[in-house]
Short mmCIF file of C-alpha atoms and ligand atoms in Angstrom, two decimals:
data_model
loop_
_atom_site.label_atom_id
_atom_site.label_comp_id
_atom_site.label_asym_id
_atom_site.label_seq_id
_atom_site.Cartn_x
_atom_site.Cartn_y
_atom_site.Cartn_z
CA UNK A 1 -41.43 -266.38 -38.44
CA UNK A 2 -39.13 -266.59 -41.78
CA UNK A 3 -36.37 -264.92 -43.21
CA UNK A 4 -36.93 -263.01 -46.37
CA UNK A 5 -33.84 -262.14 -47.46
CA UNK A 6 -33.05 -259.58 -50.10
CA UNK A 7 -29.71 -259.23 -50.99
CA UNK A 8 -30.19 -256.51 -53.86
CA UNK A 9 -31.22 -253.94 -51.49
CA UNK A 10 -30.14 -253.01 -48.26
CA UNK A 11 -33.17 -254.08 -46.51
CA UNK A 12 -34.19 -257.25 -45.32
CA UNK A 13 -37.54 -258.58 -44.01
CA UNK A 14 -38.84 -260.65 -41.63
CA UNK A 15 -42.25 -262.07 -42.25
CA UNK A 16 -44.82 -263.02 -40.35
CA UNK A 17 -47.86 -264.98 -41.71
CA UNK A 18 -51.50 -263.75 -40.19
CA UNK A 19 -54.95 -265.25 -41.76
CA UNK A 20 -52.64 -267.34 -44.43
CA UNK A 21 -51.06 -263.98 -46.12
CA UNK A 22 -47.29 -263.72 -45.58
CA UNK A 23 -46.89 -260.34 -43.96
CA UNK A 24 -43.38 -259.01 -44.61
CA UNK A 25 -41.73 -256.26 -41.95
CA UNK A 26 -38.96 -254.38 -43.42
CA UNK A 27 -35.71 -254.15 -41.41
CA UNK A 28 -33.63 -251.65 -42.87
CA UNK A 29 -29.70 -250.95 -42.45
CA UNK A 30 -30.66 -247.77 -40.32
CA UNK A 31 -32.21 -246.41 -37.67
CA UNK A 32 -35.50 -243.88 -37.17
CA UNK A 33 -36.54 -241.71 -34.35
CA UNK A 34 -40.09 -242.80 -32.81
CA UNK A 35 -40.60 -240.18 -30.71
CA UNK A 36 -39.07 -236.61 -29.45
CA UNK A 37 -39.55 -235.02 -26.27
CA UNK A 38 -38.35 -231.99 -24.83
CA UNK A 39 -38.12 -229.77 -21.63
CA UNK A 40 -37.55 -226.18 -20.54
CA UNK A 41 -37.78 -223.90 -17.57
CA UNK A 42 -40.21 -221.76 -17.13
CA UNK A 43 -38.70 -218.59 -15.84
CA UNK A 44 -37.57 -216.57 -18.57
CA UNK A 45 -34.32 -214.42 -18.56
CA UNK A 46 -34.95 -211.70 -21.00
CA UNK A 47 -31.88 -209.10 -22.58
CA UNK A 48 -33.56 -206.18 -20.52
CA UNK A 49 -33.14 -208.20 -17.54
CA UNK A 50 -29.60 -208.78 -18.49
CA UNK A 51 -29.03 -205.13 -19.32
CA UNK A 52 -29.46 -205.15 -15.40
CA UNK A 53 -26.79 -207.41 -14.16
CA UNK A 54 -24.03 -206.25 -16.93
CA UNK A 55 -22.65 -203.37 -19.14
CA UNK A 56 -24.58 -204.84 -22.25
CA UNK A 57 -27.72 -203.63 -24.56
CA UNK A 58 -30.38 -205.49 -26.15
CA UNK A 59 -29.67 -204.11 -29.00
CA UNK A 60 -25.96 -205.30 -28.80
CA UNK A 61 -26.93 -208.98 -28.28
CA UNK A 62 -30.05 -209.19 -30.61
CA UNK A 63 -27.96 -207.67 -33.45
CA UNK A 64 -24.66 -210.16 -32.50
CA UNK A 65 -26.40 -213.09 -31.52
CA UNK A 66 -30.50 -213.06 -32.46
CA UNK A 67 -30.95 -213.73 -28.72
CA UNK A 68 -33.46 -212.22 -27.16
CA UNK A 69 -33.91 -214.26 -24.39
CA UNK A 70 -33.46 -217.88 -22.69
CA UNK A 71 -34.65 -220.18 -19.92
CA UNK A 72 -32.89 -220.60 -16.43
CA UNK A 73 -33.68 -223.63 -13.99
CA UNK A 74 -34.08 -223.06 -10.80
CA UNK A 75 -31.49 -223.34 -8.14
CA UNK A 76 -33.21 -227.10 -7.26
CA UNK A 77 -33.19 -228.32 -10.57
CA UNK A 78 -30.46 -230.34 -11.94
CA UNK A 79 -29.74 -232.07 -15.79
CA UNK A 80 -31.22 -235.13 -13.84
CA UNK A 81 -34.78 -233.70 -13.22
CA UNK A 82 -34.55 -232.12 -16.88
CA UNK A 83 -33.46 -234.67 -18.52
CA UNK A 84 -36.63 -237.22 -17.32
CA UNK A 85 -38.90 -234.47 -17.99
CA UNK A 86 -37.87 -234.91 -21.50
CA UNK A 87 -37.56 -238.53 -21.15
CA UNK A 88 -41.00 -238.97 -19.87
CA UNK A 89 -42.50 -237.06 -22.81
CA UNK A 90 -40.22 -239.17 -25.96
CA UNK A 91 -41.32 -241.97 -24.02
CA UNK A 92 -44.73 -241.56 -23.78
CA UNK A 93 -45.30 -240.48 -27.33
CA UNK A 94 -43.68 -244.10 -28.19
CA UNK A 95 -45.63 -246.33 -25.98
CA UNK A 96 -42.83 -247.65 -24.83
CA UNK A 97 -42.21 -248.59 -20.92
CA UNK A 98 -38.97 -247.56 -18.89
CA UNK A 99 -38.36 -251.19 -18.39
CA UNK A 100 -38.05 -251.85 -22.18
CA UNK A 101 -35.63 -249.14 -22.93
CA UNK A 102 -32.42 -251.00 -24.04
CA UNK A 103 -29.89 -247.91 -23.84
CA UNK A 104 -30.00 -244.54 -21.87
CA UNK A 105 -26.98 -242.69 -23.66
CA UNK A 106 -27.03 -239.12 -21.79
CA UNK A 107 -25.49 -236.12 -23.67
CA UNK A 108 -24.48 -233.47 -20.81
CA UNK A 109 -21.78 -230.64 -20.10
CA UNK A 110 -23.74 -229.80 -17.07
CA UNK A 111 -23.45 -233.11 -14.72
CA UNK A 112 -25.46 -232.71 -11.37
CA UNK A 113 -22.12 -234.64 -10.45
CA UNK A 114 -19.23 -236.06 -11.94
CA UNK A 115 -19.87 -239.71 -10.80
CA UNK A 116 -21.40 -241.52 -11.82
CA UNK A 117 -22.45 -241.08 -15.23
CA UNK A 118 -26.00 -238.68 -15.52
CA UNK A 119 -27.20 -241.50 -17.54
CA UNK A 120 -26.94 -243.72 -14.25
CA UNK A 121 -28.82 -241.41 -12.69
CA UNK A 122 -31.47 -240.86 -15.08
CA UNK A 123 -32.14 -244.43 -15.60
CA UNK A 124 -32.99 -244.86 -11.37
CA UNK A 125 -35.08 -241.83 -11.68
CA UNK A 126 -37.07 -243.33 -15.26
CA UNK A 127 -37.16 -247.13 -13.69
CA UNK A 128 -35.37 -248.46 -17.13
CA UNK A 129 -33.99 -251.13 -15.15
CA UNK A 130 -32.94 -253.60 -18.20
CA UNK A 131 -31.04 -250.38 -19.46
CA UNK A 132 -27.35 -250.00 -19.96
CA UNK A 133 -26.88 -246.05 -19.41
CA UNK A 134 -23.81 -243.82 -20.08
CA UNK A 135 -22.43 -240.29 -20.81
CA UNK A 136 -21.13 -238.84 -23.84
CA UNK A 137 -18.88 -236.00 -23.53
CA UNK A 138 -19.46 -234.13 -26.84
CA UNK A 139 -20.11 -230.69 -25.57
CA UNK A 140 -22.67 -229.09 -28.58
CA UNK A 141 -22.31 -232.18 -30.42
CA UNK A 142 -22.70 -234.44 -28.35
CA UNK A 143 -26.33 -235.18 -29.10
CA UNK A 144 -25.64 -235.98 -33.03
CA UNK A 145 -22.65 -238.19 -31.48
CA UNK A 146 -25.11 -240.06 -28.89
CA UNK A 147 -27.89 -240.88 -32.01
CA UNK A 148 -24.91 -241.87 -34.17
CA UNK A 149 -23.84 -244.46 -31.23
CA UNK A 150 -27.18 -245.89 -30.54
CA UNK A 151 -27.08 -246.07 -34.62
CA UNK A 152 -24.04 -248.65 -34.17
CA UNK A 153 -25.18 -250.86 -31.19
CA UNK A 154 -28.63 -250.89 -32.69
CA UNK A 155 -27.14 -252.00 -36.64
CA UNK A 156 -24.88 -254.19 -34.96
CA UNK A 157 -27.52 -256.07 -32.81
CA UNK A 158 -26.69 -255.47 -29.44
CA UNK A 159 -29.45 -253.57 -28.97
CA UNK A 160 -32.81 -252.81 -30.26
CA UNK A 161 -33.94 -249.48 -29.06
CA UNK A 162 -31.69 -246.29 -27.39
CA UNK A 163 -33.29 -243.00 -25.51
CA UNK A 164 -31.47 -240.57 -26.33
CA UNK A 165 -31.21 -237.70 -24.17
CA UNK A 166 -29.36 -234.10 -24.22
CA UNK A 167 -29.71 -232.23 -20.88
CA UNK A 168 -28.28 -228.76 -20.20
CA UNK A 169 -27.80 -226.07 -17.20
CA UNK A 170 -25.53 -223.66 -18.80
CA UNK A 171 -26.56 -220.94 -16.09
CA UNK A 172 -24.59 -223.65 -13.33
CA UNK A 173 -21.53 -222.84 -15.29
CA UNK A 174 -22.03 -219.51 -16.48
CA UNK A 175 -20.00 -216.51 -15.31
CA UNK A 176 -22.91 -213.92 -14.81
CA UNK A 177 -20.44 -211.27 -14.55
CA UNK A 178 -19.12 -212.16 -17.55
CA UNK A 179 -20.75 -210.22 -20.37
CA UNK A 180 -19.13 -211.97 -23.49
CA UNK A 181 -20.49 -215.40 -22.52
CA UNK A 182 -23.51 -214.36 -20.06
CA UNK A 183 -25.66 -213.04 -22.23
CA UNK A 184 -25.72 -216.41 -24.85
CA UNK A 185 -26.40 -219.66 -22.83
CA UNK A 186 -30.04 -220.98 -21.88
CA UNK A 187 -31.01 -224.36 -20.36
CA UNK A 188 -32.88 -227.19 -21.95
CA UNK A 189 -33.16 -230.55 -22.20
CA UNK A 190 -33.90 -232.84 -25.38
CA UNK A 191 -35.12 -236.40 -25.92
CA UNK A 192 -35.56 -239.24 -28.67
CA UNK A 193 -36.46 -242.77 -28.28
CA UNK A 194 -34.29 -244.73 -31.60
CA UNK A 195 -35.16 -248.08 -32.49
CA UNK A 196 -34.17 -249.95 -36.52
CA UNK A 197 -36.15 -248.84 -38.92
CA UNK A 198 -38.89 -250.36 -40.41
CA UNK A 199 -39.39 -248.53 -43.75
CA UNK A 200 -36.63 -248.45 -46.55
CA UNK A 201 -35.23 -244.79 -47.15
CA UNK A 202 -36.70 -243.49 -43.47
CA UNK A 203 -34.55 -242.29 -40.83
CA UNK A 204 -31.23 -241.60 -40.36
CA UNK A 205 -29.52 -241.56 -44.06
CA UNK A 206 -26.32 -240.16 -43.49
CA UNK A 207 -24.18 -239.42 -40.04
CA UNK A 208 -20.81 -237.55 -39.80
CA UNK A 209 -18.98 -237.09 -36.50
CA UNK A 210 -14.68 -234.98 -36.08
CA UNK A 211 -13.02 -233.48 -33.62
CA UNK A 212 -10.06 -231.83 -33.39
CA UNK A 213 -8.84 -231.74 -29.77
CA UNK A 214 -6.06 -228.85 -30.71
CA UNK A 215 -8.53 -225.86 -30.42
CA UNK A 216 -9.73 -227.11 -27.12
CA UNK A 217 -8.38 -224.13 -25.41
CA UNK A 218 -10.69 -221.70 -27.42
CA UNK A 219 -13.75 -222.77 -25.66
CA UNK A 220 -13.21 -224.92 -22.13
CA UNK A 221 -14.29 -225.43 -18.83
CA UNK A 222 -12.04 -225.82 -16.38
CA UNK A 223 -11.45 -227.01 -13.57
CA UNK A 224 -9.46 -230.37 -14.15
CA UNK A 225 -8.36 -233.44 -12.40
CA UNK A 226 -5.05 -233.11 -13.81
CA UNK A 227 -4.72 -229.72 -11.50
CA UNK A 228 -4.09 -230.20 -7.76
CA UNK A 229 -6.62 -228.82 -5.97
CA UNK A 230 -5.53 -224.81 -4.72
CA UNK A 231 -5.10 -223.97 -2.04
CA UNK A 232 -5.24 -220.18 -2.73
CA UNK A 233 -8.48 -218.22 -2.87
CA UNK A 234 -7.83 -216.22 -5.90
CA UNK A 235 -6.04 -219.53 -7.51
CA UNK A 236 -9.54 -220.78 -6.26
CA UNK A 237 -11.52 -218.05 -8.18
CA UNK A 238 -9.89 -218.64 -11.30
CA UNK A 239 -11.09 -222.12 -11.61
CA UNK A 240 -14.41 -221.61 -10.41
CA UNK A 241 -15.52 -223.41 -13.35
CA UNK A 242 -16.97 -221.43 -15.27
CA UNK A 243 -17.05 -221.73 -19.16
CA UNK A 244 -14.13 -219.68 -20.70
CA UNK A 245 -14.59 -218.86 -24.55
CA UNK A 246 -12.16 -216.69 -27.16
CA UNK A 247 -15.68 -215.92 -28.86
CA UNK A 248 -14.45 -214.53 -31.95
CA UNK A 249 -12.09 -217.70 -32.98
CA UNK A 250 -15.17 -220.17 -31.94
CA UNK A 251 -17.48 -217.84 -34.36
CA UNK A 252 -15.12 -218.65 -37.34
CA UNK A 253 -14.61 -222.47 -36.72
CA UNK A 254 -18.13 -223.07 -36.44
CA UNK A 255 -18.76 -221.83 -39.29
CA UNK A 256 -16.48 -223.38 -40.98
CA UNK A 257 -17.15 -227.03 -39.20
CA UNK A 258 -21.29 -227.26 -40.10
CA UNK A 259 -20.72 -226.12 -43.61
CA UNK A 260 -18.25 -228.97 -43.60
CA UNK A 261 -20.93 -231.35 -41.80
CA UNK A 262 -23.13 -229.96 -44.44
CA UNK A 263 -21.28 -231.19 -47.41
CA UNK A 264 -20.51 -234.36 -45.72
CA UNK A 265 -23.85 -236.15 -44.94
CA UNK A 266 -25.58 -234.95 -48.22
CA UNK A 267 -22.65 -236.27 -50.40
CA UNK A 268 -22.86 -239.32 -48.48
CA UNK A 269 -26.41 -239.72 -48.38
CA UNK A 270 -26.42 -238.52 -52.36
CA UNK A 271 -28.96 -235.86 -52.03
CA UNK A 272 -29.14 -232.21 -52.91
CA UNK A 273 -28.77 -228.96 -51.10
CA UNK A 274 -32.56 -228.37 -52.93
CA UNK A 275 -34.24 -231.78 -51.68
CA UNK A 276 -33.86 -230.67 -47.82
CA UNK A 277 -37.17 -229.58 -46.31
CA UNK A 278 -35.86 -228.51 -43.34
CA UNK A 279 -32.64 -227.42 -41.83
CA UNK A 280 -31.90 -228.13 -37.80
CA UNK A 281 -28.57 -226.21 -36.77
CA UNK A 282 -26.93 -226.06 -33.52
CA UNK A 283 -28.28 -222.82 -31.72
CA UNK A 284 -25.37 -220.63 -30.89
CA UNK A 285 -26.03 -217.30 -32.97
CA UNK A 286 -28.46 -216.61 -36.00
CA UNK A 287 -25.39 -215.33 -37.71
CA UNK A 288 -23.49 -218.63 -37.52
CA UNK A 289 -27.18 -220.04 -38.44
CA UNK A 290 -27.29 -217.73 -41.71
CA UNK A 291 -23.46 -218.29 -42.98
CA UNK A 292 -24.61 -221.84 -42.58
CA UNK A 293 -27.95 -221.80 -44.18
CA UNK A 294 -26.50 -218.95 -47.01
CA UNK A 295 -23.75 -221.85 -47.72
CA UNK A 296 -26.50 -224.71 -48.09
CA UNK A 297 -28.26 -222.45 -50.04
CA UNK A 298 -31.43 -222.80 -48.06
CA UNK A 299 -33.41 -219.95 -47.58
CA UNK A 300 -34.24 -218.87 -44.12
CA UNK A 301 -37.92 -219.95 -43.78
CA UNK A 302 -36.87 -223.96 -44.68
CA UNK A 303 -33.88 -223.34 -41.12
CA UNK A 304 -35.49 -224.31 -38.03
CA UNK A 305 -34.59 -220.72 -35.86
CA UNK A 306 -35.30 -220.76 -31.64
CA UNK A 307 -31.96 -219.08 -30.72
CA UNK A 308 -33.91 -215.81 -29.94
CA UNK A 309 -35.96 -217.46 -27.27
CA UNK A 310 -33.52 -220.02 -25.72
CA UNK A 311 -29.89 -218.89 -26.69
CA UNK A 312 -27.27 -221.81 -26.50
CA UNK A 313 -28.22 -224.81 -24.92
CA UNK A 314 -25.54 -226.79 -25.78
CA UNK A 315 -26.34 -230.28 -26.71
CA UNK A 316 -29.82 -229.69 -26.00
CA UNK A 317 -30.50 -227.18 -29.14
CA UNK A 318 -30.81 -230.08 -31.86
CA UNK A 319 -33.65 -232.52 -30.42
CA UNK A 320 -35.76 -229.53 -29.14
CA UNK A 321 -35.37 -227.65 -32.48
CA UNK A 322 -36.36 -231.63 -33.72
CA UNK A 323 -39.34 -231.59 -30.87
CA UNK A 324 -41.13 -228.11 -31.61
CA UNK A 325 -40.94 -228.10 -35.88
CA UNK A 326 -42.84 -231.38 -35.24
CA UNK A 327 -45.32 -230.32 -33.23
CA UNK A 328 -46.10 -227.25 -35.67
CA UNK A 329 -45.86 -229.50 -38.23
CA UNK A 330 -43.14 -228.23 -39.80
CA UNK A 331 -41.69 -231.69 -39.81
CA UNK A 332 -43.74 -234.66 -41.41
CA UNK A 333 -43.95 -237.82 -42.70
CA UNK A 334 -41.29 -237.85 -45.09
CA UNK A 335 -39.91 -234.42 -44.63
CA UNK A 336 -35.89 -234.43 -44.96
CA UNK A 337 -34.30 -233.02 -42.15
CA UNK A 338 -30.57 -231.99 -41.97
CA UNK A 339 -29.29 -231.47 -38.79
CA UNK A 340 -25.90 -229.86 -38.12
CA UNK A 341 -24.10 -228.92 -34.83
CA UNK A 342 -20.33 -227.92 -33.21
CA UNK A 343 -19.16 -227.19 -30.04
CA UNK A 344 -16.33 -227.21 -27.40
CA UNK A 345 -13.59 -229.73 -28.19
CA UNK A 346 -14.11 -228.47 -31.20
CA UNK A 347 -16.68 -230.91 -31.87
CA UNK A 348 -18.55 -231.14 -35.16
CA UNK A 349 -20.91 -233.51 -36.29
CA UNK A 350 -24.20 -233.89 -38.89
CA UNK A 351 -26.88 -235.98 -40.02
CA UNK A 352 -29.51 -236.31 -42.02
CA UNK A 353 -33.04 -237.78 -41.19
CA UNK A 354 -36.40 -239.00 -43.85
CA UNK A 355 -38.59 -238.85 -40.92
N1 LIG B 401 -22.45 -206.43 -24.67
C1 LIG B 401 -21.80 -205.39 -25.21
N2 LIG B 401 -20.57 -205.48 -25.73
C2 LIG B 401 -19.99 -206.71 -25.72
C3 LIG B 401 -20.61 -207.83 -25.16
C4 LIG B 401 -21.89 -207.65 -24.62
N3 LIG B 401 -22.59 -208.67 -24.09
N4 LIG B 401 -19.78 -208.89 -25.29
C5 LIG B 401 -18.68 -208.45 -25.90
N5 LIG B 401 -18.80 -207.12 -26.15
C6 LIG B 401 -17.84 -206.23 -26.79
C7 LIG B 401 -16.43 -206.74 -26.73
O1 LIG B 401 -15.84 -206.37 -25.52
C8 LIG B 401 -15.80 -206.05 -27.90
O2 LIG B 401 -15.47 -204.75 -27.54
P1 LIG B 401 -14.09 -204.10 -28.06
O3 LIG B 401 -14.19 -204.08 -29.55
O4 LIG B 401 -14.12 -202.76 -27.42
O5 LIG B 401 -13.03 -205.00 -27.55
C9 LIG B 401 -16.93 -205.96 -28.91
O6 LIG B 401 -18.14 -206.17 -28.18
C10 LIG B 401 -16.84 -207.00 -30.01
O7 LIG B 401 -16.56 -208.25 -29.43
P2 LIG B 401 -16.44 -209.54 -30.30
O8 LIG B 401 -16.10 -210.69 -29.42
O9 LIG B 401 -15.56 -209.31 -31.48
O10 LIG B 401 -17.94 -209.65 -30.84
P3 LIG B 401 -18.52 -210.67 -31.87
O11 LIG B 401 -19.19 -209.97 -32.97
O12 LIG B 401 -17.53 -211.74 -32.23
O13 LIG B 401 -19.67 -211.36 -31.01
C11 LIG B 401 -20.01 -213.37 -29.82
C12 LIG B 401 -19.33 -212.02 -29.82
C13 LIG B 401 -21.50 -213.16 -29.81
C14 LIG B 401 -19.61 -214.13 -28.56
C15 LIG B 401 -19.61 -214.17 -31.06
O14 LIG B 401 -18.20 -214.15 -31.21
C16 LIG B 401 -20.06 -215.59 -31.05
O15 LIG B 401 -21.24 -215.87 -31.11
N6 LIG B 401 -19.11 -216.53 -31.04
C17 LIG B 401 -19.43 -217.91 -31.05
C18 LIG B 401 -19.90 -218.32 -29.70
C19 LIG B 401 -20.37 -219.73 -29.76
O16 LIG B 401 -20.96 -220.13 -30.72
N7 LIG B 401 -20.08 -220.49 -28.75
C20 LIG B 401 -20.45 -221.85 -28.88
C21 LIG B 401 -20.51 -222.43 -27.62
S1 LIG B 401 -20.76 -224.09 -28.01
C22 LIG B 401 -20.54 -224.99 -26.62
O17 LIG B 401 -20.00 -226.06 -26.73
C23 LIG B 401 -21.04 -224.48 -25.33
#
């Protein structure tokens, strides 16, 4: 095997000689997703059902939110069991065997439990055995931030492929008395197996990852390690951990945050608003979806839309938004696919994919 280097380009090649013609295989300065995979319960919570448990309408949360109904695991269910469900299906669809998965980097706000990381358990469950696995704690974002890592330890060399997996219960930390929050999360989990590309100008093109830690109290979880633990039952009730969200104040930053990511990863990528075939959002609310989309200036029917049957599931929305326009076709070879997401933290983050 020799070295073809090309130093005009950003690619290099390493070539392989087979009946006496040199063979070259492109190794770009990026990486490209191989497979997706995805996962969802199959017991359906619908807004009528809803309508049932608090003082809500349909017609409130279809008009407010486009959701018209999600998925809810079973009580025996955890991220774990999700999350290899997803797992098993990315890795199938790339050939590739547990024991030759490199990285297991696990986006969760759901953990089964808090040690160790869901990663570590996911990689027992999946056999990836020569794996190093971890958690990323990027609420919404955190799947965009886990592709975006496996990016860097791939580029750098440490490692050669990454599964990346987003796997969320929102119903464990849902307040289902709690009709401003109740009524928007779903859960779902989301894989993709990453490995360097092999084509110039395929896969990831441009990546953009913030935070800013000072609105953290607008959308949180509590309860926290830096508390003591109460003692006193309604102390107790308070920080039953659910998820606690000024709704209104979220609405506005997200807004503001993809339309930011937006700008970002096309301006560094160098592509147009027009070129993108398809638009991947975060799935909180069709109307943070449409400011977003009206502000890309991409019409509705090029934005990938499954808010209405899953609501918010977290981390989870991007890769099975990525997982179902592929398997309508809606995704190709060579479509250009922006994705853009935000979440608790705030946490905002974009890329954009030649797939
Ligand atoms: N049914 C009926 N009425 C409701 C409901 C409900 N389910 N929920 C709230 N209301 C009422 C409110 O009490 C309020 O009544 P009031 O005017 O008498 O006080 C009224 O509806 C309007 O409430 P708003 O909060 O102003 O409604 P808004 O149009 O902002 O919609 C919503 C609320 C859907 C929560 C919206 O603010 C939103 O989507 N925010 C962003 C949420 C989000 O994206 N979260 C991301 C989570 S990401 C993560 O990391 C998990």
């Amino acid at each position: 095997m020799e070295l073809w280097g090309d130093g005009a380009t950003k690619a290099w090649s390493i070539g392989f000689t087979f009946h006496d013609q040199e063979v070259p295989v492109v190794a770009t300065d990026t990486i490209r997703l191989v497979s997706t995979g995805m996962w969802t319960p199959s017991r359906v919570l619908t807004n009528a059902d809803l309508e049932r448990m608090v003082d809500t309408t349909s017609d409130w949360i279809v008009e407010r939110t486009g959701i018209h109904e999600r998925r809810i695991a079973d009580d025996d269910i955890g991220v774990v069991d999700m999350g290899c469900n997803a797992a098993h299906e990315a890795l199938a669809e790339a050939g590739l065997d547990p024991s030759g998965v490199d990285a297991i980097i696990v986006s969760t706000a759901t953990p089964d439990r808090l040690l160790p990381a869901t990663a570590c358990d996911i990689q027992a469950r999946l056999g990836a055995n020569q794996a190093v696995a971890f958690d990323l704690w990027g609420a919404c974002s955190g799947w965009l931030y886990a592709l975006n890592v496996a990016r860097g330890l791939i580029l750098s060399g440490q490692i050669e492929n990454a599964l990346c997996v987003a796997t969320e219960k929102m119903s464990a930390i849902t307040d289902w008395t709690d009709r401003a929050t109740c009524v928007l999360f779903g859960d779902a989990a989301g894989a993709a197996v990453v490995q360097r590309s092999d084509r110039e100008g395929r896969g990831i093109l441009a990546s953009y990852m913030r935070s800013d830690g000072s609105l953290a109290e607008l959308l949180h979880r509590p309860p926290s390690s830096a508390q003591p633990i109460p003692i006193d039952i309604a102390e107790i009730a308070h920080r039953n951990g659910f998820i606690r969200m000024a709704g209104r104040e979220v609405f506005k930053n997200a807004v503001r945050s993809m339309c930011e990511a937006v700008d970002a990863v096309l301006e560094q990528a160098g592509i147009s608003k027009d070129d993108v075939d398809l638009l991947v959002p975060h799935q909180a609310n069709i109307r943070i979806i449409e400011a977003t989309a009206k502000y890309a200036n991409i019409g509705m029917d090029r934005v990938w839309v499954n808010v209405d049957r899953y609501g918010n599931t977290s981390s989870a929305t991007i890769p099975v938004g990525l997982h179902e326009a592929r398997q309508v076709g809606r995704i190709r070879d060579g479509s250009l696919v922006l994705m853009v997401t935000f979440g608790a933290g705030l946490t905002w983050a974009g890329a954009l994919l030649r797939w």
